[in-house]
Structures are given as C-alpha cells and as structure tokens.
mmCIF file of C-alpha atoms and ligand atoms in Angstrom:
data_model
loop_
_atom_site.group_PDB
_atom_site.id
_atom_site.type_symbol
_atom_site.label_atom_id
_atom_site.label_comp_id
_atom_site.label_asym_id
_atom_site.label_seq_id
_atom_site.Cartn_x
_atom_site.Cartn_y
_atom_site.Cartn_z
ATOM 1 C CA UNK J 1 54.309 117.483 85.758
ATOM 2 C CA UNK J 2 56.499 114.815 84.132
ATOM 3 C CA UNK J 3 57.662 115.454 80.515
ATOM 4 C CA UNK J 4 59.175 112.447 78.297
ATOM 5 C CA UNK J 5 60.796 114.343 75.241
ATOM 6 C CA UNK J 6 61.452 111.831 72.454
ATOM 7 C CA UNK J 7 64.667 112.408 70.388
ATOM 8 C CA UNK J 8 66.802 110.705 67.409
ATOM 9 C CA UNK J 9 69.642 113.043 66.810
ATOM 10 C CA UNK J 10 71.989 116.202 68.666
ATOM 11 C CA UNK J 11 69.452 117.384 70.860
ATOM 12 C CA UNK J 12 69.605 120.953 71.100
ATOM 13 C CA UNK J 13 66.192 121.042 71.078
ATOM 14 C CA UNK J 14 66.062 118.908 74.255
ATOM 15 C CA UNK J 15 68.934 120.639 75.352
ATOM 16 C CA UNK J 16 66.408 124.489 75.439
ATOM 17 C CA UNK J 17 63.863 122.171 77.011
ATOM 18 C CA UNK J 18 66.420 120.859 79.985
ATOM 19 C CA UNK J 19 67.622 124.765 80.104
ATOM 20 C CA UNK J 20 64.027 126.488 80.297
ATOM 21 C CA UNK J 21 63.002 123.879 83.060
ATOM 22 C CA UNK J 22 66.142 124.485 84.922
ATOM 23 C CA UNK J 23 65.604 128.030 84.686
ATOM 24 C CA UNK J 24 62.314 127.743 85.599
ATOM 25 C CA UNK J 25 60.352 129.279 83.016
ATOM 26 C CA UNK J 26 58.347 126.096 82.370
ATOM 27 C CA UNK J 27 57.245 126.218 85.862
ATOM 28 C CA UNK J 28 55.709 122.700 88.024
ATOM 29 C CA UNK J 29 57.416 120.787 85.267
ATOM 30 C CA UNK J 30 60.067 118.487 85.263
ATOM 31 C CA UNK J 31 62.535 116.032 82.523
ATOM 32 C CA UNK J 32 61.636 112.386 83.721
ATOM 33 C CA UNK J 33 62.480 110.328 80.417
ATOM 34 C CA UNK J 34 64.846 110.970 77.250
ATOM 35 C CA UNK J 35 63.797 108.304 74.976
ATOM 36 C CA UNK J 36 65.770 107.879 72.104
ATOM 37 C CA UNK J 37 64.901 105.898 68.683
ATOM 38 C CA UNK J 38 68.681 105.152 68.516
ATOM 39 C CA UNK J 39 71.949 104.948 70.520
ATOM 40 C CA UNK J 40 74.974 106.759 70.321
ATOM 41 C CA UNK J 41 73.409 110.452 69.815
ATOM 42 C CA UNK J 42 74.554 113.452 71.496
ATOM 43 C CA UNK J 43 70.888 113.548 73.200
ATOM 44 C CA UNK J 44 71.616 111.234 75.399
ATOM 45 C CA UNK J 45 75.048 112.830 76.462
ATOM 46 C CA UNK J 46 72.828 116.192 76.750
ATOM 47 C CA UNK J 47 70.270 113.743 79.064
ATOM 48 C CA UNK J 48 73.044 112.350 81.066
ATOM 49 C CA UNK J 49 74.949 115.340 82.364
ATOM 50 C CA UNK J 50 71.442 116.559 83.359
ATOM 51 C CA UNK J 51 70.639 113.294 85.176
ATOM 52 C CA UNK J 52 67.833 112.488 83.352
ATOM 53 C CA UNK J 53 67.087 108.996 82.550
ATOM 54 C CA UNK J 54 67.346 107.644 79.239
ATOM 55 C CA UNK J 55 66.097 105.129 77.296
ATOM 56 C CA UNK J 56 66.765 103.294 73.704
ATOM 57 C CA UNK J 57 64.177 102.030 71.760
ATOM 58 C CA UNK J 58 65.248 101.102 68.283
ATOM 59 C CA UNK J 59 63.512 99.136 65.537
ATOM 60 C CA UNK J 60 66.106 96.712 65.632
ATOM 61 C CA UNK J 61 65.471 95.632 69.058
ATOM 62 C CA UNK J 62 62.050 94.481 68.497
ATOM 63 C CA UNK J 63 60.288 91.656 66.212
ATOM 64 C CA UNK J 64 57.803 93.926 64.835
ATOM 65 C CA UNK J 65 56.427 97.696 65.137
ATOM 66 C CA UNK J 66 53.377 96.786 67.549
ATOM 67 C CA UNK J 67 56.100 95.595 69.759
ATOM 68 C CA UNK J 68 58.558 98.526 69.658
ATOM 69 C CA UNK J 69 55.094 100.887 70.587
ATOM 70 C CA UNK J 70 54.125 98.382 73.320
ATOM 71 C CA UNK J 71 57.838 99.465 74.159
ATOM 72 C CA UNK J 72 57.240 102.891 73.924
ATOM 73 C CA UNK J 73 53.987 103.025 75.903
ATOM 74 C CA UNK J 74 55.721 101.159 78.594
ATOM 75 C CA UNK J 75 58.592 103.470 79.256
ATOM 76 C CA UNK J 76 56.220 106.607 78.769
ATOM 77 C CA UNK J 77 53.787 105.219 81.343
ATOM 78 C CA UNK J 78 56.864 103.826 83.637
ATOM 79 C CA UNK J 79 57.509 107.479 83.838
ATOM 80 C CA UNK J 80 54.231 108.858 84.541
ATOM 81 C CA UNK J 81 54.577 111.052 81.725
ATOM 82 C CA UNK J 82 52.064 113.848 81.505
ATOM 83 C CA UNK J 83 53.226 115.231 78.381
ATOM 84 C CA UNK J 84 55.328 113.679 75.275
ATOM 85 C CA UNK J 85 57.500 116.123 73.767
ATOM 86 C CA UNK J 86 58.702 115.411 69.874
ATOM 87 C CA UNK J 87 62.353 117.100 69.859
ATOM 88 C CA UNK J 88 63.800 115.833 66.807
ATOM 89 C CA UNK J 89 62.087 112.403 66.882
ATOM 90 C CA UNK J 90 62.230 111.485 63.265
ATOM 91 C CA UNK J 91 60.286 108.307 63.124
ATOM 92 C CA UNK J 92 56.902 107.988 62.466
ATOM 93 C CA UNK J 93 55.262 106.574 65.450
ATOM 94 C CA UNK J 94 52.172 104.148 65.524
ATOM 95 C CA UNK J 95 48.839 106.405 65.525
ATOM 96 C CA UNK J 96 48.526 103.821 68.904
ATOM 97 C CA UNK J 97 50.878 106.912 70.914
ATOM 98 C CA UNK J 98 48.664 110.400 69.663
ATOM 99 C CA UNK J 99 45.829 108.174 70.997
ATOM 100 C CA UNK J 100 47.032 107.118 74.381
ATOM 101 C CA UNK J 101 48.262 110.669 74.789
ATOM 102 C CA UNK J 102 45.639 112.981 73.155
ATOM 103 C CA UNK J 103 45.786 116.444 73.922
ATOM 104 C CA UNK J 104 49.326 115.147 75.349
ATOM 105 C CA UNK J 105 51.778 115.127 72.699
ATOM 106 C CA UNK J 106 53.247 117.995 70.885
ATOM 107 C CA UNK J 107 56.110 118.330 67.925
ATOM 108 C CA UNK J 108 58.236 120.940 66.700
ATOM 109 C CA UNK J 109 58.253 120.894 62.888
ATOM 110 C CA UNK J 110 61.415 123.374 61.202
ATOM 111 C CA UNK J 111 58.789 125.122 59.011
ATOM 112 C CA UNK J 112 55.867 127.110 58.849
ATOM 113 C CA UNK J 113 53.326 123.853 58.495
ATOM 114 C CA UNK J 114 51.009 123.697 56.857
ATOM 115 C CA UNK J 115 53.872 124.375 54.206
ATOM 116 C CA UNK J 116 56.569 122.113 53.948
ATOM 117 C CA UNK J 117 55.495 119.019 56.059
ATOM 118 C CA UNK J 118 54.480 115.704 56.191
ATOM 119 C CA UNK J 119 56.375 112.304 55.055
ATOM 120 C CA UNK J 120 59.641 113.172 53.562
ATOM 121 C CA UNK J 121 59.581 116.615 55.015
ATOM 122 C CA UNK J 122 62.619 115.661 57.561
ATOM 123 C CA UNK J 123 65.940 117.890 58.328
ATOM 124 C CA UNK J 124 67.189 119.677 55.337
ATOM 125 C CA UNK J 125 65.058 118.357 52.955
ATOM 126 C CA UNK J 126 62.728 120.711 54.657
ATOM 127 C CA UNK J 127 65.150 123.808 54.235
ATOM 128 C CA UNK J 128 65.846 123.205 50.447
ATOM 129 C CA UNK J 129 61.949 122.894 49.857
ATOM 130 C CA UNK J 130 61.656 126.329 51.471
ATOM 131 C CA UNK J 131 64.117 127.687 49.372
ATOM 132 C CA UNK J 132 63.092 125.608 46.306
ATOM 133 C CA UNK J 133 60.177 127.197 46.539
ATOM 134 C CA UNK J 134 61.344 130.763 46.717
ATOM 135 C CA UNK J 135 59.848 131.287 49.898
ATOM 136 C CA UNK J 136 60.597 134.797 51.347
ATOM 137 C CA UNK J 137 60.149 133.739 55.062
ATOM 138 C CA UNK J 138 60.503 130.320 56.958
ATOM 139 C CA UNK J 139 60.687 129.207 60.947
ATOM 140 C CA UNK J 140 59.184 126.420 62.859
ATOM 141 C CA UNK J 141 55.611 125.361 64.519
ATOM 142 C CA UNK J 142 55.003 123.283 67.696
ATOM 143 C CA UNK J 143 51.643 121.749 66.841
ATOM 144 C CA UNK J 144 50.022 118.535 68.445
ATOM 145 C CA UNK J 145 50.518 115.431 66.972
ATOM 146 C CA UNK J 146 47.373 113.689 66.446
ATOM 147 C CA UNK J 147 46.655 110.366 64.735
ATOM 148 C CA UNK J 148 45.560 111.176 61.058
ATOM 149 C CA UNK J 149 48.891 111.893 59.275
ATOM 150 C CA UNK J 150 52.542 113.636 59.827
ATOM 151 C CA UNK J 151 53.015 117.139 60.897
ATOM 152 C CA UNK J 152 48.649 117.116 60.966
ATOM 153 C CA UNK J 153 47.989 118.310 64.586
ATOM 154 C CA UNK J 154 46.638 121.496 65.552
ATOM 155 C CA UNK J 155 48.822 124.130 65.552
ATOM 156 C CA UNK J 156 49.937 125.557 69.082
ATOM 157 C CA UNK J 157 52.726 128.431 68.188
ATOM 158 C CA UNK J 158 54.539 129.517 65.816
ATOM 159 C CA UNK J 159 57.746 131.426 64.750
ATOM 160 C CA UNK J 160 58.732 133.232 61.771
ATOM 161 C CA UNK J 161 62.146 134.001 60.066
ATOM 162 C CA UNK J 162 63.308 135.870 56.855
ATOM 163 C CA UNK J 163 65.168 134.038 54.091
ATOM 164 C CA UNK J 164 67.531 135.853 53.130
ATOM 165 C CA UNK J 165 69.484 135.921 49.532
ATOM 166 C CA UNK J 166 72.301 132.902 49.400
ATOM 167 C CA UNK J 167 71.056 131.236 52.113
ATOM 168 C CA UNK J 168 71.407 127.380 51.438
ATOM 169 C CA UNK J 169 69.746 124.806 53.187
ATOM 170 C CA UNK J 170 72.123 124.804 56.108
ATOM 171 C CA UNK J 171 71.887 128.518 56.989
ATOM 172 C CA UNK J 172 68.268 128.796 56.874
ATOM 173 C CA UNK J 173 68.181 125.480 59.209
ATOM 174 C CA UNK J 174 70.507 127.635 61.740
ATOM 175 C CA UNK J 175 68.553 130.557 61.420
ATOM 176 C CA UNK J 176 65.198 128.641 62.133
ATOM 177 C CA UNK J 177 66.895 126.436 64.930
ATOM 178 C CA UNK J 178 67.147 129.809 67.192
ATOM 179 C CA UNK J 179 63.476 129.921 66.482
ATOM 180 C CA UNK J 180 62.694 125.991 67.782
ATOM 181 C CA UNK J 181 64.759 126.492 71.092
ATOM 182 C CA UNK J 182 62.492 129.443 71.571
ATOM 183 C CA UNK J 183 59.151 128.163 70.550
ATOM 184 C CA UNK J 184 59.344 124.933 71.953
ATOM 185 C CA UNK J 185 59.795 125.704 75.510
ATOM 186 C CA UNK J 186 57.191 127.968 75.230
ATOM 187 C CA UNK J 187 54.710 125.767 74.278
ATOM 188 C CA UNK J 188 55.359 123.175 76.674
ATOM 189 C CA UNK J 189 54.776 126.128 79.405
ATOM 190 C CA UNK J 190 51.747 127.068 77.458
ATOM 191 C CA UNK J 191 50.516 123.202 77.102
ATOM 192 C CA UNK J 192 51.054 122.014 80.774
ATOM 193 C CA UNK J 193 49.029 124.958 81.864
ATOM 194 C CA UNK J 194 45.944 123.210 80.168
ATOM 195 C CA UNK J 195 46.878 119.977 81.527
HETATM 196 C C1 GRF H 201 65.112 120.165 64.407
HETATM 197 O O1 GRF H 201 65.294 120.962 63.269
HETATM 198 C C2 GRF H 201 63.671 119.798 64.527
HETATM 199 O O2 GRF H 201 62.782 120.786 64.081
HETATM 200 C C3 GRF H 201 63.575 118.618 63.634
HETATM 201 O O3 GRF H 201 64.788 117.919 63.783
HETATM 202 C C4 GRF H 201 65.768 118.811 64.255
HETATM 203 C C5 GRF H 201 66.244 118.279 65.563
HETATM 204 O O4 GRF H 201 67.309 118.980 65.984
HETATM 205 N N1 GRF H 201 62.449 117.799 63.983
HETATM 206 P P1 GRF H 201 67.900 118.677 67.455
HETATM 207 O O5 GRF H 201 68.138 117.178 67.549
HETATM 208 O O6 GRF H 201 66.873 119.123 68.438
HETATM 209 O O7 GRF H 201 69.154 119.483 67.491
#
C-alpha cells in the first residue's frame, strides 16, 4: 500500500511514520511521496536520507488555489497513493482532496478534538488553549479528514496525557508529541487494514 504523508514543518511525525514502516509494524505498507507545502524544512531532509521522494507544492508556485490542488491531486495520484497521511500539514486544503480520498485521508491533531481544534487551532496556540483553559489532561487524535470543516473527521484513536503544574505551552507540546509518534503509526496500521 502506498502512503503520501503531507508535511510543512520538522517532521518528526513523518519521521515515527518512516521508523514504524521500516520496522515493520505498519505491515504491506510503504513511504512513496513526502509532499511538502514549503521548501527548506527538515521533512524533507528526514524524506531524503530515507529515499523517499519528495515534492514542493507551495502557494506561491501557482496562480490560484484550484491550481495548487490540481497540483496536489496530481502528485498524490502520480504516486498511486492509497492513503494521505496529514503529519504536520498546516494548510487548509481544498474540500476537492477529503473528496477524492474519502475514507483515505487521516490527520493527527495535538489535542484531544473535539476540544481545542479547528481554524486557528495550529502548533502552540493549541497548547496555551489547553492550558488557558485549565485543562487537567491533553494529547493528540488521528481522526479522518473529511470535507465539512478543520479537525471535523471521525475520530480514529486517541491518546491522553496529564498536564501537569508549570507546564507552558512548550512542555505540554513535548509531552503530547511522544503521544503523536505513537498514535499516528498506529492508525495508519489500523486504517490500511480497512483499505
Ligand atoms: C505536530 O504537533 C502535529 O500534531 C501538528 O503539527 C506538529 C507537527 O510536528 N499538526 P512535526 O512536523 O511532525 O514534528
């Protein structure tokens, strides 16, 4: 099964995804496409010393958005992709992609959605409304991304984590980053299995 996991930033998601698949414990699977919204991340280092092919496609590079998702489609179906993983993407894509890959498209979200998500709910903003909040426990969910809003998709796992007095933003987003490189693995396993 090909996977296409779509990035924007470090990659250490991607980087538990490339590791798990090496490993084998997503089993019949393997890394065809890092696509990357822009250039210059550590992703695509993570990508290259794995020898998986990359790709950039950036806003900048195209006249308008139906053209950069006519961009996107193409490199996804170039690849044969069976499933499109969200690692870290943070643009919103056109609700054209959760259409041409229903039931084939998942995200990992740092928080325990249906709290904390949705536009604006992006990298540490999503740690300091946790803690904003006074919530007593935070992690992540890998849910499907479908086409009726951010972070709406059905929810496929999920991972919990305390937070813990004096945490700022940055040590609750460590403490539920050992929780996505878990989860998300896991629910590609569990997700190709339905394929
Ligand atoms: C993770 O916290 C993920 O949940 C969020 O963006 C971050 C990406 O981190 N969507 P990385 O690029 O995988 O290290």
């Amino acid at each position: 099964m090909n996977i296409s996991v779509m990035v924007s930033g470090g990659g250490t998601n991607l980087q538990a995804l490339i590791d798990r698949v090496a490993d084998g414990s997503i089993p019949d699977a393997r890394i065809a496409l890092v696509l990357s919204s822009r250039d210059g991340v550590y992703s695509l280092e993570r990508a290259r010393k794995a020898s998986i092919k990359t790709v950039v496609i950036s806003k900048k590079d195209y006249p308008d958005e139906e053209a950069k998702t006519d961009a996107i489609l193409a490199a996804l179906a170039e690849e044969g992709t069976d499933l499109v993983v969200m690692a870290g993407y943070m643009i919103i894509v056109s609700p054209r992609i959760p259409r041409a890959y229903a039931g084939r498209i998942i995200n990992i979200h740092p928080a325990l959605l249906p709290r904390h998500g949705g536009p604006g709910y992006y990298g540490l903003h999503v740690h300091e409304a946790v803690l904003a909040a006074g919530d007593t426990e935070s992690g992540a969910t890998v849910h499907y991304v479908d086409d009726r809003g951010v972070d709406s998709g059905e929810i496929i796992l999920q991972g919990r984590v305390p937070v813990l007095d004096g945490d700022t933003p940055e040590i609750l987003q460590q403490r539920v980053l050992t929780v996505e490189h878990r989860i998300l693995p896991e629910a590609t396993a569990l997700v190709l299995q339905k394929l």
